[in-house]
PDB file of C-alpha atoms in Angstrom:
ATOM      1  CA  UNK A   1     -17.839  24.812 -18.892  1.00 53.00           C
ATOM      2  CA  UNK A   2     -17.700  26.343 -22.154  1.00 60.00           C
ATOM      3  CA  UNK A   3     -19.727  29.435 -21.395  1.00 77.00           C
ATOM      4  CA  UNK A   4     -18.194  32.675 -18.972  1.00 84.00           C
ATOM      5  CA  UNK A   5     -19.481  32.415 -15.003  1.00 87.00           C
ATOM      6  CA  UNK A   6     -19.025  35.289 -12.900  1.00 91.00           C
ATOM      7  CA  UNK A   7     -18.842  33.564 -10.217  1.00 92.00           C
ATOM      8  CA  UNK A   8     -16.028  30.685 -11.082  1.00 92.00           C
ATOM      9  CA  UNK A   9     -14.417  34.153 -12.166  1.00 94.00           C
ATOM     10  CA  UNK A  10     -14.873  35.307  -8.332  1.00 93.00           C
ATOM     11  CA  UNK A  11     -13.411  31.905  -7.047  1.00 93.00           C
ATOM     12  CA  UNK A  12     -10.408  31.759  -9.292  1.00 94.00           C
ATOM     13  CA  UNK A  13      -9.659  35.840  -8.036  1.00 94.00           C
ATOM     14  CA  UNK A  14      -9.825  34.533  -4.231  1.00 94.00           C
ATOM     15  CA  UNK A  15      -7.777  31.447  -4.962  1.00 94.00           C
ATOM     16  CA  UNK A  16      -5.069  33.297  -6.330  1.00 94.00           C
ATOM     17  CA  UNK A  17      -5.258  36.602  -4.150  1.00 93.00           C
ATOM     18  CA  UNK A  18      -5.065  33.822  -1.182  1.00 92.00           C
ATOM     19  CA  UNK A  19      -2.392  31.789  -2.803  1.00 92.00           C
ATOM     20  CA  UNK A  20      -0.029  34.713  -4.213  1.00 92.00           C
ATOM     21  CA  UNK A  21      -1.069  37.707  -1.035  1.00 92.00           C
ATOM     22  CA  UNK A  22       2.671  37.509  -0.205  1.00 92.00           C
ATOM     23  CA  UNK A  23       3.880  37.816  -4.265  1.00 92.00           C
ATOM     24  CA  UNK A  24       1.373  40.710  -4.631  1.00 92.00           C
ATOM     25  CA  UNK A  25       2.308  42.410  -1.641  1.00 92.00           C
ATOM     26  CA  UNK A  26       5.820  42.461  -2.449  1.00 91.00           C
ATOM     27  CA  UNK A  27       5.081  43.578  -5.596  1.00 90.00           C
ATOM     28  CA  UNK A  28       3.040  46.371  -4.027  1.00 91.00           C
ATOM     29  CA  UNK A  29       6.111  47.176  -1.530  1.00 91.00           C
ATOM     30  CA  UNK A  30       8.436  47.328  -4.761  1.00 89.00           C
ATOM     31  CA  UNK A  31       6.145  49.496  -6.759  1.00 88.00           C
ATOM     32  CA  UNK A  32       5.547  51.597  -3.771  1.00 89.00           C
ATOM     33  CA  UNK A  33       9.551  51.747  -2.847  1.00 89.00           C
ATOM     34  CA  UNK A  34      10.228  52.878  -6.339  1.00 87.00           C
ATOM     35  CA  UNK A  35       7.975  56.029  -6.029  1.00 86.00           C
ATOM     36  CA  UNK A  36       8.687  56.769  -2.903  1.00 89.00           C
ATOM     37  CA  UNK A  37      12.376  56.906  -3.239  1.00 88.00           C
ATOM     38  CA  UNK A  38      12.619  60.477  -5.526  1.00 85.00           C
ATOM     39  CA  UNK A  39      10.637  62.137  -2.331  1.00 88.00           C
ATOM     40  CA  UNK A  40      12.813  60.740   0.029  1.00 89.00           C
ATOM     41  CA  UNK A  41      16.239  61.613  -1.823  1.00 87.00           C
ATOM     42  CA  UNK A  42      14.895  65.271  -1.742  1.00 84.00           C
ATOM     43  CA  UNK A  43      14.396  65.850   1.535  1.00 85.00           C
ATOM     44  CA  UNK A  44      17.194  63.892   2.781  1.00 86.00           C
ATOM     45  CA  UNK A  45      19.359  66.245   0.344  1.00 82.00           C
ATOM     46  CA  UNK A  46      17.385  68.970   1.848  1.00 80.00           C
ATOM     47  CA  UNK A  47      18.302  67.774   5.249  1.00 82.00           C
ATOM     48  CA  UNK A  48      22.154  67.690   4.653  1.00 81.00           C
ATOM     49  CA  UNK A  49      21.723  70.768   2.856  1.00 78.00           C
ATOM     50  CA  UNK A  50      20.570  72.485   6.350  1.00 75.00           C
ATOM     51  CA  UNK A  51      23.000  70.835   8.844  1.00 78.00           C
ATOM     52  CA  UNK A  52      26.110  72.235   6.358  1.00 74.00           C
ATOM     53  CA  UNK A  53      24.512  75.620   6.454  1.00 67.00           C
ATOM     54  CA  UNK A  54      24.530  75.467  10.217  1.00 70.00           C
ATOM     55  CA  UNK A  55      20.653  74.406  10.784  1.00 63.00           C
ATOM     56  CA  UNK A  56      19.243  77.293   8.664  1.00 66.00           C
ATOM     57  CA  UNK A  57      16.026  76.326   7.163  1.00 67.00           C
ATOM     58  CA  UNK A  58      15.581  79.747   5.687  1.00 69.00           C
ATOM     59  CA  UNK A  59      18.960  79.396   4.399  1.00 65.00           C
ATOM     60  CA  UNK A  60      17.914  76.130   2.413  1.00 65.00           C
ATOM     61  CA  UNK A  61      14.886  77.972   1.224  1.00 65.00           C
ATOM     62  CA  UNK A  62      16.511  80.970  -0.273  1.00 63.00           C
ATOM     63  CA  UNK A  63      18.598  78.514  -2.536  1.00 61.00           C
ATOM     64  CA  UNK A  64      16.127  76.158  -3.576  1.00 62.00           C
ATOM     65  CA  UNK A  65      12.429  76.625  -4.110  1.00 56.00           C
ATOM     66  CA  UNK A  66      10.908  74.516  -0.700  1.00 57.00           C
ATOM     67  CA  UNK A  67       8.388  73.204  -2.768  1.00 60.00           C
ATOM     68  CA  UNK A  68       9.313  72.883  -6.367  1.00 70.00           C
ATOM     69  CA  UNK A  69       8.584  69.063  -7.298  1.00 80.00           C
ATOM     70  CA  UNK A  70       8.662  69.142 -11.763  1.00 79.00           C
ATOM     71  CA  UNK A  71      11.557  66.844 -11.811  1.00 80.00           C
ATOM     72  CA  UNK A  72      10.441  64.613  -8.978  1.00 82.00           C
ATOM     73  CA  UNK A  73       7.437  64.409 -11.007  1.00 83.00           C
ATOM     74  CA  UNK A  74       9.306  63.905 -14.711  1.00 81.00           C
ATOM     75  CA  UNK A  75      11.317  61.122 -13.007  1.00 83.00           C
ATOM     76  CA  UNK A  76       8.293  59.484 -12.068  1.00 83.00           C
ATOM     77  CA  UNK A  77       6.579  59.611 -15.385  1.00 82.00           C
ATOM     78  CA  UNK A  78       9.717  57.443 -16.510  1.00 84.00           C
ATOM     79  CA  UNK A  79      10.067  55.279 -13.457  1.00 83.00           C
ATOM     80  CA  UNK A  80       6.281  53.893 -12.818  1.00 82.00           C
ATOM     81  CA  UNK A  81       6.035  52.857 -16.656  1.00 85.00           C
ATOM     82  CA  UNK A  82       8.740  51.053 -16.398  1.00 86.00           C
ATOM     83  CA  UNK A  83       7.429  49.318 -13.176  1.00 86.00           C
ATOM     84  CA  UNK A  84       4.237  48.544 -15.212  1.00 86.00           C
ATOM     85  CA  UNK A  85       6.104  46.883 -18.020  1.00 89.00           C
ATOM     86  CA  UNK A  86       7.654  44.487 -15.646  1.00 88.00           C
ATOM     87  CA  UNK A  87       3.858  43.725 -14.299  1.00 90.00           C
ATOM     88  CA  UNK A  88       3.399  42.732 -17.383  1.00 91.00           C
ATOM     89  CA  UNK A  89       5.506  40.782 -17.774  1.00 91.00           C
ATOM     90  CA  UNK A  90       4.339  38.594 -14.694  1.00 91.00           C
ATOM     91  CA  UNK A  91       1.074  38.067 -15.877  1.00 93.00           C
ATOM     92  CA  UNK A  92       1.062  34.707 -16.211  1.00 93.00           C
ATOM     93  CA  UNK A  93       3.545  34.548 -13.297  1.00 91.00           C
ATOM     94  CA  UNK A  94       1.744  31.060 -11.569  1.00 90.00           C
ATOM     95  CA  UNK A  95       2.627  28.979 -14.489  1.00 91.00           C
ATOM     96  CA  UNK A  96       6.668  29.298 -13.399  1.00 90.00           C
ATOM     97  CA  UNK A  97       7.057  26.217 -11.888  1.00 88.00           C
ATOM     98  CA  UNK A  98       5.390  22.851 -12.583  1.00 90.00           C
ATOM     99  CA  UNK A  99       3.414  22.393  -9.495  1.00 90.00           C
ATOM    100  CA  UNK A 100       2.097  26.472 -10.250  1.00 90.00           C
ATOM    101  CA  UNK A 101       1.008  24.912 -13.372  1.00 91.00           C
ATOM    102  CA  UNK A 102      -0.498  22.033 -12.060  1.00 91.00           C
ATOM    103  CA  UNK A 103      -2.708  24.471  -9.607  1.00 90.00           C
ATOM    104  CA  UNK A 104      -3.589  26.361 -12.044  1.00 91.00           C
ATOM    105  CA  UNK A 105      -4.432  24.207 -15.009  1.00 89.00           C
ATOM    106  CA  UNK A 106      -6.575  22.275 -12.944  1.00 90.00           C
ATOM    107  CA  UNK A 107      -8.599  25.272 -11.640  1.00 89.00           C
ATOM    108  CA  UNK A 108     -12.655  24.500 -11.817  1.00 90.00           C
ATOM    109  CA  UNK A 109     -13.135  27.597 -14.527  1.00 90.00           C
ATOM    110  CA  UNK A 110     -12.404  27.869 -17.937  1.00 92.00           C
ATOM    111  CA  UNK A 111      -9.327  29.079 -19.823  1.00 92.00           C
ATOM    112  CA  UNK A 112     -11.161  32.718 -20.690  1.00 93.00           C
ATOM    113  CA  UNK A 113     -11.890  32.780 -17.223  1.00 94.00           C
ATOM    114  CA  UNK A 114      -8.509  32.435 -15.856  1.00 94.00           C
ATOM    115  CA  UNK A 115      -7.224  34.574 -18.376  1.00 95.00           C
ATOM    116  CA  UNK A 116      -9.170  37.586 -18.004  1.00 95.00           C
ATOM    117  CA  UNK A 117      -8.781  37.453 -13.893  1.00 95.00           C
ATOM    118  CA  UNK A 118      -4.685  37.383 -14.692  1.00 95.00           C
ATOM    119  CA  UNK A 119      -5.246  40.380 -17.572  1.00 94.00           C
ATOM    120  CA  UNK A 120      -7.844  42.530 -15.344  1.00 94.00           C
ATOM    121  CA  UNK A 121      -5.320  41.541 -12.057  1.00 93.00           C
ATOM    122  CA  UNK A 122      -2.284  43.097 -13.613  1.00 93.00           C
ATOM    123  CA  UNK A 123      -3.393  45.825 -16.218  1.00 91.00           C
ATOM    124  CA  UNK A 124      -6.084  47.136 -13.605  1.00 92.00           C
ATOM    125  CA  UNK A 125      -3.942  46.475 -10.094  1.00 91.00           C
ATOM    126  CA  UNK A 126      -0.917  47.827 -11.623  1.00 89.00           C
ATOM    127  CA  UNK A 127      -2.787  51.006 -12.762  1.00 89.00           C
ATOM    128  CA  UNK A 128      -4.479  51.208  -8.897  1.00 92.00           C
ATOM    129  CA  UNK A 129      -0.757  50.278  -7.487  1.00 91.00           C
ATOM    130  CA  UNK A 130       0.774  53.041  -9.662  1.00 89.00           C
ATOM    131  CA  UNK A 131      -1.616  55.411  -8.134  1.00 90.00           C
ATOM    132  CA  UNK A 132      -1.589  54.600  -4.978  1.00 92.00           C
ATOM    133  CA  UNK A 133       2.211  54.944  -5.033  1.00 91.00           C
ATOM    134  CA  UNK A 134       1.707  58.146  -5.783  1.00 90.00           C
ATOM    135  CA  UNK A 135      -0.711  59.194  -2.982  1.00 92.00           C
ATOM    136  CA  UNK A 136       1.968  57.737  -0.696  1.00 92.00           C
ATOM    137  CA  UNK A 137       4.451  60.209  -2.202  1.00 90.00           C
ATOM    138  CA  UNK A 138       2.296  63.140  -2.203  1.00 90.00           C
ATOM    139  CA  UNK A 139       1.681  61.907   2.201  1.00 92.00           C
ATOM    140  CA  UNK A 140       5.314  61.596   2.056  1.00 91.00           C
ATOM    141  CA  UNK A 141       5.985  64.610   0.868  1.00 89.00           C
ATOM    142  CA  UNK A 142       3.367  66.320   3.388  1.00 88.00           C
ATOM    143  CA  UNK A 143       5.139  64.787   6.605  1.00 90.00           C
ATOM    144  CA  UNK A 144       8.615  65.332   5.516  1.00 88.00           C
ATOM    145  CA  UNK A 145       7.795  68.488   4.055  1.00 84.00           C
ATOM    146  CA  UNK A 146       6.425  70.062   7.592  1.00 86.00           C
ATOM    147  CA  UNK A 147       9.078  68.161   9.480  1.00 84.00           C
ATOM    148  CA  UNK A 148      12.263  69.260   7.626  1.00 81.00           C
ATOM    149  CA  UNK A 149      11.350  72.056   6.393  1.00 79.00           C
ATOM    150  CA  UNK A 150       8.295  73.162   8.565  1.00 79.00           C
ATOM    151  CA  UNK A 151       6.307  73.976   5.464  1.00 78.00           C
ATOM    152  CA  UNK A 152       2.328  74.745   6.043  1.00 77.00           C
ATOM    153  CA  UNK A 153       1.744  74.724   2.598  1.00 78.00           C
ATOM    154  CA  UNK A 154       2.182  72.034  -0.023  1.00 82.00           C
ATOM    155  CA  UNK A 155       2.019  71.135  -3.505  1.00 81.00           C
ATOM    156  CA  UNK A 156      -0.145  68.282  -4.304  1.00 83.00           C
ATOM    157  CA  UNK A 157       2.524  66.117  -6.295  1.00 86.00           C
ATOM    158  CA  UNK A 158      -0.542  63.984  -7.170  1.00 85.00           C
ATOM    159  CA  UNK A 159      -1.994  66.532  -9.394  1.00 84.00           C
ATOM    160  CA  UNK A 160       1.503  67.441 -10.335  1.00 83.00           C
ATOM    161  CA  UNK A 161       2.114  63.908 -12.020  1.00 83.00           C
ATOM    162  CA  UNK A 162      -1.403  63.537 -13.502  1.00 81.00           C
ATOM    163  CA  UNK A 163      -1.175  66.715 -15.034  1.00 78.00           C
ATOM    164  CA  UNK A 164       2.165  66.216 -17.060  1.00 71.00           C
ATOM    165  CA  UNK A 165       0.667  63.012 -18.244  1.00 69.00           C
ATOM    166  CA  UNK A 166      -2.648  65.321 -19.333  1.00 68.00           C
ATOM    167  CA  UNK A 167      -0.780  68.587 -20.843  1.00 64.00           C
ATOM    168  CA  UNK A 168       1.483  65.835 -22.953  1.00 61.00           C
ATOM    169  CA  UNK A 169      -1.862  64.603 -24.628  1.00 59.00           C
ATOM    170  CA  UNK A 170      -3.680  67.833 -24.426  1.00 63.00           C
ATOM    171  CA  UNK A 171      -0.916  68.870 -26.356  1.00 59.00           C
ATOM    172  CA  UNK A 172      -0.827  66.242 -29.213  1.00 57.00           C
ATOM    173  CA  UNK A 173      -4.804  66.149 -29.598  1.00 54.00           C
ATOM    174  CA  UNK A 174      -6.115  69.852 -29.287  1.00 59.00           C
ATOM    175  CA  UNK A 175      -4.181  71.213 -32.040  1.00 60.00           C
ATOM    176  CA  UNK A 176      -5.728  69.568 -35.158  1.00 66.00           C
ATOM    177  CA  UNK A 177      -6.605  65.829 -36.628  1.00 70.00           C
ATOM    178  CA  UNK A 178      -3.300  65.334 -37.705  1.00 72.00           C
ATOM    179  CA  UNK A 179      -2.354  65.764 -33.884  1.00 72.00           C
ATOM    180  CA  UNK A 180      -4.959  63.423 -32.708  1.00 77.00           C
ATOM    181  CA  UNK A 181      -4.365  61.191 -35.048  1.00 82.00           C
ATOM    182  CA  UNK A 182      -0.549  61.468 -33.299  1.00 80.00           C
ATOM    183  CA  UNK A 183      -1.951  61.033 -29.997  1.00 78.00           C
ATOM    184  CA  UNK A 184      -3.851  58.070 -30.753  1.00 85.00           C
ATOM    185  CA  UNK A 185      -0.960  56.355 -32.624  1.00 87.00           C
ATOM    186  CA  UNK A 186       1.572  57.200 -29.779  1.00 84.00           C
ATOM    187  CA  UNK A 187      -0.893  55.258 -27.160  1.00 85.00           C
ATOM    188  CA  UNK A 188      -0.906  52.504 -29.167  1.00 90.00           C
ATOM    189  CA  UNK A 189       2.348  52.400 -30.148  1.00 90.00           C
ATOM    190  CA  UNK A 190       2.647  52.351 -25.958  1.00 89.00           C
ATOM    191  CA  UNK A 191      -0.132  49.864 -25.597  1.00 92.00           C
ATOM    192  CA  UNK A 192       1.815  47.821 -28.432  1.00 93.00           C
ATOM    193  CA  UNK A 193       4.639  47.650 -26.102  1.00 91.00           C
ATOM    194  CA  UNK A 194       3.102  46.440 -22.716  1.00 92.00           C
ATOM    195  CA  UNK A 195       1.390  44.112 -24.436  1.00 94.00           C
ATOM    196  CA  UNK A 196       4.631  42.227 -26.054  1.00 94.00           C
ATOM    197  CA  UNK A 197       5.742  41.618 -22.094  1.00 94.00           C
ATOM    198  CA  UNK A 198       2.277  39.708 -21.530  1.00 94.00           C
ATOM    199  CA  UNK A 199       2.667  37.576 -24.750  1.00 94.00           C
ATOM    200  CA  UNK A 200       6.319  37.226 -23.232  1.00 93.00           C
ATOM    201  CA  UNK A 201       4.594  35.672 -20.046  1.00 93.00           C
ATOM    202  CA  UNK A 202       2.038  33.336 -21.967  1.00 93.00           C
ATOM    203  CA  UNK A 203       5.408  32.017 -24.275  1.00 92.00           C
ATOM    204  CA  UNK A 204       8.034  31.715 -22.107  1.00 90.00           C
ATOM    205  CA  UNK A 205       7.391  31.284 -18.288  1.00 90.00           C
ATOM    206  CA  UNK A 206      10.502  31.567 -16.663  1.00 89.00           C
ATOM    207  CA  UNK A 207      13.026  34.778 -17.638  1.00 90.00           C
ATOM    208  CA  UNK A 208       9.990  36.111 -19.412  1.00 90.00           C
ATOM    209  CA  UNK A 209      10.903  39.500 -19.463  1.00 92.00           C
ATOM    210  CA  UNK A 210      14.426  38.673 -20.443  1.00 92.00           C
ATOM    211  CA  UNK A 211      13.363  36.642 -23.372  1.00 93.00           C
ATOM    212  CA  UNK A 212      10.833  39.595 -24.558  1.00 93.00           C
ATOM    213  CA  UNK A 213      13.917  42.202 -24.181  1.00 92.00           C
ATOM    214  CA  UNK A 214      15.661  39.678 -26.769  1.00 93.00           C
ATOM    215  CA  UNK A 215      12.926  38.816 -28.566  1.00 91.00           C
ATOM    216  CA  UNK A 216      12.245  42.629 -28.914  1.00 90.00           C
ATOM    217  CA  UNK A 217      15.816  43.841 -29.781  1.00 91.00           C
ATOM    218  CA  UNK A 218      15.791  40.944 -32.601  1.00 92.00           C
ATOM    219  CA  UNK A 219      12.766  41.955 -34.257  1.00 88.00           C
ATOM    220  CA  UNK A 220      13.852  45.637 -33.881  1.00 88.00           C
ATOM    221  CA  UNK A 221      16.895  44.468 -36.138  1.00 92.00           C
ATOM    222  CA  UNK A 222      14.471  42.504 -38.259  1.00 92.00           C
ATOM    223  CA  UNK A 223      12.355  45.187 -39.185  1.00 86.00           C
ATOM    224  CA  UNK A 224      14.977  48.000 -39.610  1.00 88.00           C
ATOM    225  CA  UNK A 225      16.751  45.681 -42.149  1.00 90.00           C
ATOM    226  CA  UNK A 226      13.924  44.840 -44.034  1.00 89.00           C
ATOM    227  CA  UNK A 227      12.658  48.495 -43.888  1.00 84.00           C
ATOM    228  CA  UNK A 228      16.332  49.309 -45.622  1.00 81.00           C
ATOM    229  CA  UNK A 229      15.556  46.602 -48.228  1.00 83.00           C
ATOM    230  CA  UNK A 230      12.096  48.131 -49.261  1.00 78.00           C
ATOM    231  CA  UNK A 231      13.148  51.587 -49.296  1.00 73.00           C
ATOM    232  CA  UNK A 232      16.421  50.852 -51.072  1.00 76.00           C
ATOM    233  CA  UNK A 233      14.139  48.949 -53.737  1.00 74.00           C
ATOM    234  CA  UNK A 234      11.593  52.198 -54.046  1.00 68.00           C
ATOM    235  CA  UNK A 235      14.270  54.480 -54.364  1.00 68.00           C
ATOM    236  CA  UNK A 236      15.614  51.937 -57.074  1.00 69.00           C
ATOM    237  CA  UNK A 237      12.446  51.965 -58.692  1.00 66.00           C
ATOM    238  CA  UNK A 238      11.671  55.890 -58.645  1.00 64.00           C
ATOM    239  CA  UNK A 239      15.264  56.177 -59.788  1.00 65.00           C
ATOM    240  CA  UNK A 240      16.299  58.059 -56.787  1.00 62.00           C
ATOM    241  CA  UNK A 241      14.422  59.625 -53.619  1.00 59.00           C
ATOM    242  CA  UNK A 242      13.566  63.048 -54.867  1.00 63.00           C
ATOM    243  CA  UNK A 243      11.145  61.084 -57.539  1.00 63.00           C
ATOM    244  CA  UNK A 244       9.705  58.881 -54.774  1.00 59.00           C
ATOM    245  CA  UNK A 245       8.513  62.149 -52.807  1.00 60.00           C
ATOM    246  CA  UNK A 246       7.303  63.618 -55.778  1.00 63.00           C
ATOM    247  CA  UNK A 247       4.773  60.400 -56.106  1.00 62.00           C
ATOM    248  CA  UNK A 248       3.949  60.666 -52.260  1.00 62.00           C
ATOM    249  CA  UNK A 249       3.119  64.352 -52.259  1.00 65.00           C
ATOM    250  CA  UNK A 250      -0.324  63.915 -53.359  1.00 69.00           C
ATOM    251  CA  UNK A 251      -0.979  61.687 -50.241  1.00 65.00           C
ATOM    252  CA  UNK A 252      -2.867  63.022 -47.957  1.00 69.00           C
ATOM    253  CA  UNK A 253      -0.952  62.930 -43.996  1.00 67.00           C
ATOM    254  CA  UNK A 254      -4.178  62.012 -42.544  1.00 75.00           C
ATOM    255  CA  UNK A 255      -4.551  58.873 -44.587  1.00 75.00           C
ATOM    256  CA  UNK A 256      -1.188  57.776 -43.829  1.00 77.00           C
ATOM    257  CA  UNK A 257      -2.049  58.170 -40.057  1.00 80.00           C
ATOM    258  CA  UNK A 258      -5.148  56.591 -40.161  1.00 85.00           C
ATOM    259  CA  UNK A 259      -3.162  53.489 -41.548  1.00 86.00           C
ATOM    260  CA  UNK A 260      -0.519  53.520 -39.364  1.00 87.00           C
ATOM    261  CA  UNK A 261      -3.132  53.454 -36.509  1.00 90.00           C
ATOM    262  CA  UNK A 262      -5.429  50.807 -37.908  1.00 93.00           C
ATOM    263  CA  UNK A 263      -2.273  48.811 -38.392  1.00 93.00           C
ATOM    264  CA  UNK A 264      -1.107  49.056 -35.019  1.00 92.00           C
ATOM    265  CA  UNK A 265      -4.722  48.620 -33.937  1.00 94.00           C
ATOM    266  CA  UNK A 266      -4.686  45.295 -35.768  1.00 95.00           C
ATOM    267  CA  UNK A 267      -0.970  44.067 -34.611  1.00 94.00           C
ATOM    268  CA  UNK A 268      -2.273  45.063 -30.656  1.00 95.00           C
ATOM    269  CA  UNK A 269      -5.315  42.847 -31.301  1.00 96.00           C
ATOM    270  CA  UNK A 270      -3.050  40.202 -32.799  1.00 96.00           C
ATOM    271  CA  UNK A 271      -1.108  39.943 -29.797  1.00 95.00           C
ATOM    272  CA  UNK A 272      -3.756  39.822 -27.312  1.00 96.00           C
ATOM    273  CA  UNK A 273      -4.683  37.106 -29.453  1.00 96.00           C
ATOM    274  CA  UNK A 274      -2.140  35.031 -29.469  1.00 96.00           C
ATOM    275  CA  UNK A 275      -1.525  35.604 -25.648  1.00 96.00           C
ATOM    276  CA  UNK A 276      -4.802  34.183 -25.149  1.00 95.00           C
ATOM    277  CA  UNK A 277      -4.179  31.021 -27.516  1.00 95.00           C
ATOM    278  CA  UNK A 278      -0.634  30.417 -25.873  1.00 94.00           C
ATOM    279  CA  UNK A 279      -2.486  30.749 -22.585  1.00 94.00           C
ATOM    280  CA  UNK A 280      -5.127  27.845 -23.746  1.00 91.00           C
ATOM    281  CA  UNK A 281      -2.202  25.499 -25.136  1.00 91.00           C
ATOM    282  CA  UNK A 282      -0.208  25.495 -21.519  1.00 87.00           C
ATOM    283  CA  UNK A 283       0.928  22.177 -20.593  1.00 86.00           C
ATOM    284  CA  UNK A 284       2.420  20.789 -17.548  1.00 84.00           C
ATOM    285  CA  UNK A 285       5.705  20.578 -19.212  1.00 83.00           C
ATOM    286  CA  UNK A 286       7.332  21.303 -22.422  1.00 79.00           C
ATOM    287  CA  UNK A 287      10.799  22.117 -24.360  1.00 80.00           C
ATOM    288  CA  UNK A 288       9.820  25.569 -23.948  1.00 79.00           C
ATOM    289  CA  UNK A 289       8.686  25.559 -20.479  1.00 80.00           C
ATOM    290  CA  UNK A 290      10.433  22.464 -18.495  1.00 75.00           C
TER     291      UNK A 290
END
C-alpha cells in the first residue's frame, strides 16, 4: 500500500465520520453557538429595549437603525477565525488517547491517506461549518427580526460578512503590485498561522493548542531578539541607521515583497511538511505523547 486509493480514502472518511459523529457534531453545535450568539444578544437587547419604552416598537426603531448589522458582522470576522484556529488545532484529534491511536494506526490505508482525509476534514468542514453558521444567523436574524420587531424587510447578513472579507482584499490588491503583493503576503502570513495549530496537533496530542500558544509566544521572543541582534549589528556596521537607509534606497519595494512572500511561501510548505512527517512517525506511545 504504497500508492494513493480513493477508495481506502472513502473507507477511512466513513470510519471516522461513524466513529467521531458525536465529536463533530459538537463541534458543529459550538461553531454554530458562537455565531449565533451576536444575533441573539441584539434582539434580546432590542427586546428589553421595547418593554422599558412601554412596548413601542416604533419607539425602538427611531433610536436604533432596525436593521443595521456592521458590527454584528465585524465581530464575526474576529470570532469564526478564531473558531477555525482551534479546528486546527484538532486535526489530528484521534491520536489523544492510546486506544485512538491504536484505531487509527492500524487503519487498512496508508499514512498520506489518513492524512489528507484529517487535512481535507478540518480545513474544508471548518470552512463549510463557518458558513453554514452564518446562514443560520442570517435565518436567525429573519425570524427574530419579523417577530420582535415585525420587520418585512431584511438585510442579508450573509452577504454582509462575505463582503467585508471581499472589500478588505479588494482593497489591498486593486490599487497597484505593491498592494497585491500586500494582499498575498497578509494571506500567507494568515495561512502561516493556522497551519502552526495543525503541526501543534501532529507534535503534541494532548493540550495541543496550549502547547502551540507557548510554542508560538517563545519563538515570537526568539525572533524579536535575534531581529534586535541583526539590526543592532547593521546599524553597527553602516555606522548608524541613517547610512543603512541610504544603502537600502536603491531597493526596489517590490523585490523586497516578492521575498518576503516566497519566504513565507517556503516556511508554509515547511510546515505542512513536517506535519505530514510527524504524522508518519506516530507511535502508540512516547515521552512526548504517553
Amino acid at each position: 500500500m504504497n500508492t494513493f486509493n480513493f477508495q481506502r480514502f472513502q473507507n477511512v472518511a466513513r470510519w471516522d465520520i461513524a466513529i467521531n459523529r458525536f465529536f463533530y457534531t459538537r463541534m458543529f453545535i459550538l461553531v454554530a453557538a458562537i455565531a449565533l450568539l451576536p444575533m441573539l444578544m441584539k434582539y434580546l437587547f432590542a427586546l428589553w429595549t421595547i418593554i422599558a419604552l412601554g412596548g413601542s416598537r416604533e419607539a425602538y426603531i427611531t433610536m436604533n437603525a432596525a436593521d443595521d448589522l456592521t458590527t454584528l458582522a465585524a465581530v464575526t470576522n474576529i470570532l469564526l477565525p478564531m473558531m477555525l484556529t482551534v479546528m486546527m488545532g484538532y486535526m489530528f484529534h484521534n491520536l489523544v488517547t492510546r486506544q485512538g491511536r491504536i484505531n487509527e494506526l492500524t487503519l487498512p490505508a496508508t499514512n498520506l491517506e489518513r492524512f489528507l482525509w484529517h487535512a481535507c476534514l478540518i480545513i474544508g468542514g471548518g470552512l463549510l461549518t463557518g458558513l453554514l453558521s452564518i446562514l443560520l444567523a442570517d435565518l436567525l436574524h429573519v425570524l427574530l427580526g419579523w417577530a420582535i420587531l415585525r420587520q418585512t424587510s431584511f438585510q442579508s447578513y450573509t452577504v454582509l460578512v462575505m463582503k467585508s472579507y471581499g472589500e478588505v482584499w479588494s482593497t489591498l490588491s486593486s490599487s497597484s503590485t505593491s498592494n497585491l503583493l500586500i494582499a498575498f503576503i497578509a494571506l500567507a502570513c494568515s495561512l502561516i498561522n493556522y497551519s502552526f495549530f495543525a503541526l501543534g496537533s501532529a507534535w503534541r496530542y494532548r493540550y495541543s493548542i496550549a502547547y502551540t500558544l507557548l510554542y508560538m509566544v517563545a519563538a515570537s521572543l526568539i525572533f524579536s531578539v535575534v531581529t534586535g541582534f541583526v539590526v543592532s549589528a547593521l546599524m553597527n556596521h553602516f555606522n548608524n541607521f541613517k547610512a543603512l537607509l541610504d544603502r537600502l534606497e536603491h531597493v526596489s519595494g517590490t523585490f523586497v515583497g516578492c521575498v518576503v512572500l516566497s519566504l513565507e511561501v517556503a516556511v508554509l510548505v515547511f510546515i505542512w511538511w513536517l506535519t505530514y512527517r510527524l504524522y508518519c512517525r506516530a507511535q502508540i506511545t512516547t515521552r512526548r505523547n504517553p
